Amino acid sequence: MAFPDKIYVKNHRQVVSQLDANFPKGAFHGATLDVLFSGSNLDQLNEATQERVLDFAKDFLDCNCDSNPYCGHPERKFIQYVLELRAQGLDPESIVDVMTEDYMVYAYPGDVYSFLDNAVRTLEAVEELAAVDGNSEAERRAGEKKRELSG
């Protein structure tokens, strides 16, 4: 299961009740995106929830692809957001707190930790392959990114 599949809508039951529509708890599931981001449903949400949903849409669903939001860009942007939070020195629990505050979505800290650990392992592999290939610039950049994520 990919990391974005482990991102969930906070207060899911409350939002379902406000919209009087059932949808999956996963923030990046197609049905969730359809229900939450159709214009007619937004006016049914309370002001705080509506603000978070609009922020999420503005920050992650703003590409011009014909298949938006099902093009993969929202998930990649969210992954970049999480990596940037880690690069700022936040631990997995703090990352979850920030994403919940910013967008009313959450993940389990263990899932964030696993995602970050996999990212570091991938960067280690890139660094080693770049060294074998003699690409010192790619080796340097991968090493820098690895150190940012390792804290």
PDB file of C-alpha atoms in Angstrom:
ATOM      1  CA  MET A   1       0.000   0.000   0.000  1.00  0.00           C
ATOM      2  CA  ALA A   2       1.417   3.373  -1.028  1.00  0.00           C
ATOM      3  CA  PHE A   3       1.840   6.108   1.574  1.00  0.00           C
ATOM      4  CA  PRO A   4      -0.947   8.399   0.222  1.00  0.00           C
ATOM      5  CA  ASP A   5      -3.359   5.476   0.692  1.00  0.00           C
ATOM      6  CA  LYS A   6      -2.618   5.773   4.423  1.00  0.00           C
ATOM      7  CA  ILE A   7      -3.781   9.388   4.666  1.00  0.00           C
ATOM      8  CA  TYR A   8      -7.257   9.690   6.183  1.00  0.00           C
ATOM      9  CA  VAL A   9      -9.927  12.363   6.560  1.00  0.00           C
ATOM     10  CA  LYS A  10     -10.043  13.613  10.152  1.00  0.00           C
ATOM     11  CA  ASN A  11     -13.516  13.573  11.754  1.00  0.00           C
ATOM     12  CA  HIS A  12     -14.740  11.375   8.908  1.00  0.00           C
ATOM     13  CA  ARG A  13     -18.087  10.550  10.547  1.00  0.00           C
ATOM     14  CA  GLN A  14     -18.812  14.209  11.222  1.00  0.00           C
ATOM     15  CA  VAL A  15     -18.057  15.156   7.604  1.00  0.00           C
ATOM     16  CA  VAL A  16     -20.200  12.260   6.303  1.00  0.00           C
ATOM     17  CA  SER A  17     -23.025  13.505   8.511  1.00  0.00           C
ATOM     18  CA  GLN A  18     -22.658  17.108   7.308  1.00  0.00           C
ATOM     19  CA  LEU A  19     -22.735  16.028   3.667  1.00  0.00           C
ATOM     20  CA  ASP A  20     -25.306  13.285   4.152  1.00  0.00           C
ATOM     21  CA  ALA A  21     -23.155  11.210   1.804  1.00  0.00           C
ATOM     22  CA  ASN A  22     -21.026   8.179   2.481  1.00  0.00           C
ATOM     23  CA  PHE A  23     -17.450   8.073   1.184  1.00  0.00           C
ATOM     24  CA  PRO A  24     -14.216   6.239   2.109  1.00  0.00           C
ATOM     25  CA  LYS A  25     -12.063   7.488   4.958  1.00  0.00           C
ATOM     26  CA  GLY A  26      -8.959   7.642   2.717  1.00  0.00           C
ATOM     27  CA  ALA A  27      -8.249  11.222   1.658  1.00  0.00           C
ATOM     28  CA  PHE A  28      -6.910  10.244  -1.780  1.00  0.00           C
ATOM     29  CA  HIS A  29      -9.573   7.666  -2.694  1.00  0.00           C
ATOM     30  CA  GLY A  30     -11.494   8.567  -5.827  1.00  0.00           C
ATOM     31  CA  ALA A  31     -14.903   8.590  -4.161  1.00  0.00           C
ATOM     32  CA  THR A  32     -13.600  10.837  -1.370  1.00  0.00           C
ATOM     33  CA  LEU A  33     -12.198  13.295  -3.892  1.00  0.00           C
ATOM     34  CA  ASP A  34     -15.467  13.228  -5.839  1.00  0.00           C
ATOM     35  CA  VAL A  35     -17.634  13.915  -2.786  1.00  0.00           C
ATOM     36  CA  LEU A  36     -15.457  16.444  -0.983  1.00  0.00           C
ATOM     37  CA  PHE A  37     -14.349  18.487  -3.958  1.00  0.00           C
ATOM     38  CA  SER A  38     -17.530  18.842  -5.937  1.00  0.00           C
ATOM     39  CA  GLY A  39     -18.677  22.431  -5.638  1.00  0.00           C
ATOM     40  CA  SER A  40     -22.209  21.652  -4.495  1.00  0.00           C
ATOM     41  CA  ASN A  41     -21.024  19.716  -1.447  1.00  0.00           C
ATOM     42  CA  LEU A  42     -18.737  22.413  -0.055  1.00  0.00           C
ATOM     43  CA  ASP A  43     -21.593  24.664   1.109  1.00  0.00           C
ATOM     44  CA  GLN A  44     -22.895  21.836   3.324  1.00  0.00           C
ATOM     45  CA  LEU A  45     -19.698  21.779   5.404  1.00  0.00           C
ATOM     46  CA  ASN A  46     -19.156  23.924   8.467  1.00  0.00           C
ATOM     47  CA  GLU A  47     -16.817  26.872   7.964  1.00  0.00           C
ATOM     48  CA  ALA A  48     -13.716  25.300   9.570  1.00  0.00           C
ATOM     49  CA  THR A  49     -14.049  22.082   7.576  1.00  0.00           C
ATOM     50  CA  GLN A  50     -14.779  23.973   4.386  1.00  0.00           C
ATOM     51  CA  GLU A  51     -11.625  26.065   4.864  1.00  0.00           C
ATOM     52  CA  ARG A  52      -9.430  22.962   5.311  1.00  0.00           C
ATOM     53  CA  VAL A  53     -10.976  21.223   2.295  1.00  0.00           C
ATOM     54  CA  LEU A  54     -10.378  24.307   0.151  1.00  0.00           C
ATOM     55  CA  ASP A  55      -6.772  24.579   1.386  1.00  0.00           C
ATOM     56  CA  PHE A  56      -6.208  20.912   0.526  1.00  0.00           C
ATOM     57  CA  ALA A  57      -7.685  21.421  -2.942  1.00  0.00           C
ATOM     58  CA  LYS A  58      -5.644  24.577  -3.576  1.00  0.00           C
ATOM     59  CA  ASP A  59      -2.364  23.002  -2.467  1.00  0.00           C
ATOM     60  CA  PHE A  60      -2.681  19.498  -3.928  1.00  0.00           C
ATOM     61  CA  LEU A  61      -5.380  19.395  -6.617  1.00  0.00           C
ATOM     62  CA  ASP A  62      -4.328  22.350  -8.750  1.00  0.00           C
ATOM     63  CA  CYS A  63      -2.782  20.689 -11.803  1.00  0.00           C
ATOM     64  CA  ASN A  64      -4.136  21.148 -15.324  1.00  0.00           C
ATOM     65  CA  CYS A  65      -4.235  17.476 -16.286  1.00  0.00           C
ATOM     66  CA  ASP A  66      -7.337  16.219 -18.039  1.00  0.00           C
ATOM     67  CA  SER A  67      -7.597  13.425 -15.491  1.00  0.00           C
ATOM     68  CA  ASN A  68      -7.128  15.679 -12.431  1.00  0.00           C
ATOM     69  CA  PRO A  69      -7.416  14.692  -9.547  1.00  0.00           C
ATOM     70  CA  TYR A  70      -6.751  11.113 -10.650  1.00  0.00           C
ATOM     71  CA  CYS A  71      -3.463  11.881 -12.435  1.00  0.00           C
ATOM     72  CA  GLY A  72      -1.131  11.137  -9.507  1.00  0.00           C
ATOM     73  CA  HIS A  73      -0.020  14.744  -9.051  1.00  0.00           C
ATOM     74  CA  PRO A  74      -2.004  15.304  -5.823  1.00  0.00           C
ATOM     75  CA  GLU A  75      -0.324  12.293  -4.185  1.00  0.00           C
ATOM     76  CA  ARG A  76       3.135  13.384  -5.343  1.00  0.00           C
ATOM     77  CA  LYS A  77       2.550  16.923  -4.053  1.00  0.00           C
ATOM     78  CA  PHE A  78       1.425  15.543  -0.703  1.00  0.00           C
ATOM     79  CA  ILE A  79       4.521  13.345  -0.481  1.00  0.00           C
ATOM     80  CA  GLN A  80       6.667  16.414  -1.197  1.00  0.00           C
ATOM     81  CA  TYR A  81       4.806  18.281   1.554  1.00  0.00           C
ATOM     82  CA  VAL A  82       5.572  15.512   4.075  1.00  0.00           C
ATOM     83  CA  LEU A  83       9.236  15.382   3.007  1.00  0.00           C
ATOM     84  CA  GLU A  84       9.505  19.157   3.430  1.00  0.00           C
ATOM     85  CA  LEU A  85       8.052  18.914   6.941  1.00  0.00           C
ATOM     86  CA  ARG A  86      10.669  16.279   7.782  1.00  0.00           C
ATOM     87  CA  ALA A  87      13.445  18.421   6.284  1.00  0.00           C
ATOM     88  CA  GLN A  88      12.323  21.180   8.686  1.00  0.00           C
ATOM     89  CA  GLY A  89      13.173  18.792  11.522  1.00  0.00           C
ATOM     90  CA  LEU A  90       9.709  17.544  12.458  1.00  0.00           C
ATOM     91  CA  ASP A  91       9.351  13.996  13.770  1.00  0.00           C
ATOM     92  CA  PRO A  92       6.546  11.692  12.524  1.00  0.00           C
ATOM     93  CA  GLU A  93       4.149  12.641  15.339  1.00  0.00           C
ATOM     94  CA  SER A  94       4.688  16.345  14.692  1.00  0.00           C
ATOM     95  CA  ILE A  95       4.210  15.800  10.953  1.00  0.00           C
ATOM     96  CA  VAL A  96       0.840  14.188  11.681  1.00  0.00           C
ATOM     97  CA  ASP A  97      -0.100  17.109  13.939  1.00  0.00           C
ATOM     98  CA  VAL A  98       0.788  19.645  11.239  1.00  0.00           C
ATOM     99  CA  MET A  99      -1.046  17.837   8.430  1.00  0.00           C
ATOM    100  CA  THR A 100      -4.106  17.544  10.656  1.00  0.00           C
ATOM    101  CA  GLU A 101      -3.997  21.241  11.517  1.00  0.00           C
ATOM    102  CA  ASP A 102      -3.326  22.331   7.920  1.00  0.00           C
ATOM    103  CA  TYR A 103      -5.694  20.049   6.008  1.00  0.00           C
ATOM    104  CA  MET A 104      -7.823  18.030   8.446  1.00  0.00           C
ATOM    105  CA  VAL A 105      -6.164  14.787   7.329  1.00  0.00           C
ATOM    106  CA  TYR A 106      -4.070  12.419   9.384  1.00  0.00           C
ATOM    107  CA  ALA A 107      -1.890   9.334   9.222  1.00  0.00           C
ATOM    108  CA  TYR A 108      -0.605   7.033  11.900  1.00  0.00           C
ATOM    109  CA  PRO A 109       2.862   8.125  13.074  1.00  0.00           C
ATOM    110  CA  GLY A 110       4.166   4.600  12.410  1.00  0.00           C
ATOM    111  CA  ASP A 111       3.096   4.876   8.762  1.00  0.00           C
ATOM    112  CA  VAL A 112       4.877   8.235   8.474  1.00  0.00           C
ATOM    113  CA  TYR A 113       7.969   6.724  10.085  1.00  0.00           C
ATOM    114  CA  SER A 114       7.903   3.768   7.635  1.00  0.00           C
ATOM    115  CA  PHE A 115       7.479   6.120   4.685  1.00  0.00           C
ATOM    116  CA  LEU A 116      10.422   8.274   5.808  1.00  0.00           C
ATOM    117  CA  ASP A 117      12.568   5.203   6.478  1.00  0.00           C
ATOM    118  CA  ASN A 118      11.836   3.890   2.969  1.00  0.00           C
ATOM    119  CA  ALA A 119      12.702   7.302   1.528  1.00  0.00           C
ATOM    120  CA  VAL A 120      16.067   7.285   3.326  1.00  0.00           C
ATOM    121  CA  ARG A 121      16.800   3.722   2.129  1.00  0.00           C
ATOM    122  CA  THR A 122      15.943   4.740  -1.442  1.00  0.00           C
ATOM    123  CA  LEU A 123      18.269   7.743  -1.212  1.00  0.00           C
ATOM    124  CA  GLU A 124      21.047   5.487   0.126  1.00  0.00           C
ATOM    125  CA  ALA A 125      20.610   3.250  -2.913  1.00  0.00           C
ATOM    126  CA  VAL A 126      20.662   6.251  -5.271  1.00  0.00           C
ATOM    127  CA  GLU A 127      23.779   7.562  -3.554  1.00  0.00           C
ATOM    128  CA  GLU A 128      25.564   4.225  -3.899  1.00  0.00           C
ATOM    129  CA  LEU A 129      24.518   3.735  -7.529  1.00  0.00           C
ATOM    130  CA  ALA A 130      25.647   7.262  -8.389  1.00  0.00           C
ATOM    131  CA  ALA A 131      29.031   6.524  -6.766  1.00  0.00           C
ATOM    132  CA  VAL A 132      29.412   3.328  -8.789  1.00  0.00           C
ATOM    133  CA  ASP A 133      28.438   5.212 -11.934  1.00  0.00           C
ATOM    134  CA  GLY A 134      30.897   8.010 -11.153  1.00  0.00           C
ATOM    135  CA  ASN A 135      28.184  10.664 -10.998  1.00  0.00           C
ATOM    136  CA  SER A 136      29.497  12.713  -8.083  1.00  0.00           C
ATOM    137  CA  GLU A 137      26.816  15.425  -8.415  1.00  0.00           C
ATOM    138  CA  ALA A 138      23.952  12.907  -8.099  1.00  0.00           C
ATOM    139  CA  GLU A 139      25.812  11.192  -5.248  1.00  0.00           C
ATOM    140  CA  ARG A 140      26.216  14.520  -3.423  1.00  0.00           C
ATOM    141  CA  ARG A 141      22.555  15.542  -3.900  1.00  0.00           C
ATOM    142  CA  ALA A 142      21.234  12.149  -2.746  1.00  0.00           C
ATOM    143  CA  GLY A 143      23.520  12.314   0.305  1.00  0.00           C
ATOM    144  CA  GLU A 144      22.257  15.802   1.197  1.00  0.00           C
ATOM    145  CA  LYS A 145      18.626  14.759   0.890  1.00  0.00           C
ATOM    146  CA  LYS A 146      19.307  11.624   2.933  1.00  0.00           C
ATOM    147  CA  ARG A 147      20.836  13.693   5.733  1.00  0.00           C
ATOM    148  CA  GLU A 148      17.844  16.099   5.651  1.00  0.00           C
ATOM    149  CA  LEU A 149      15.444  13.200   6.141  1.00  0.00           C
ATOM    150  CA  SER A 150      17.580  11.379   8.683  1.00  0.00           C
ATOM    151  CA  GLY A 151      17.469  14.356  10.990  1.00  0.00           C
TER     152      GLY A 151
END
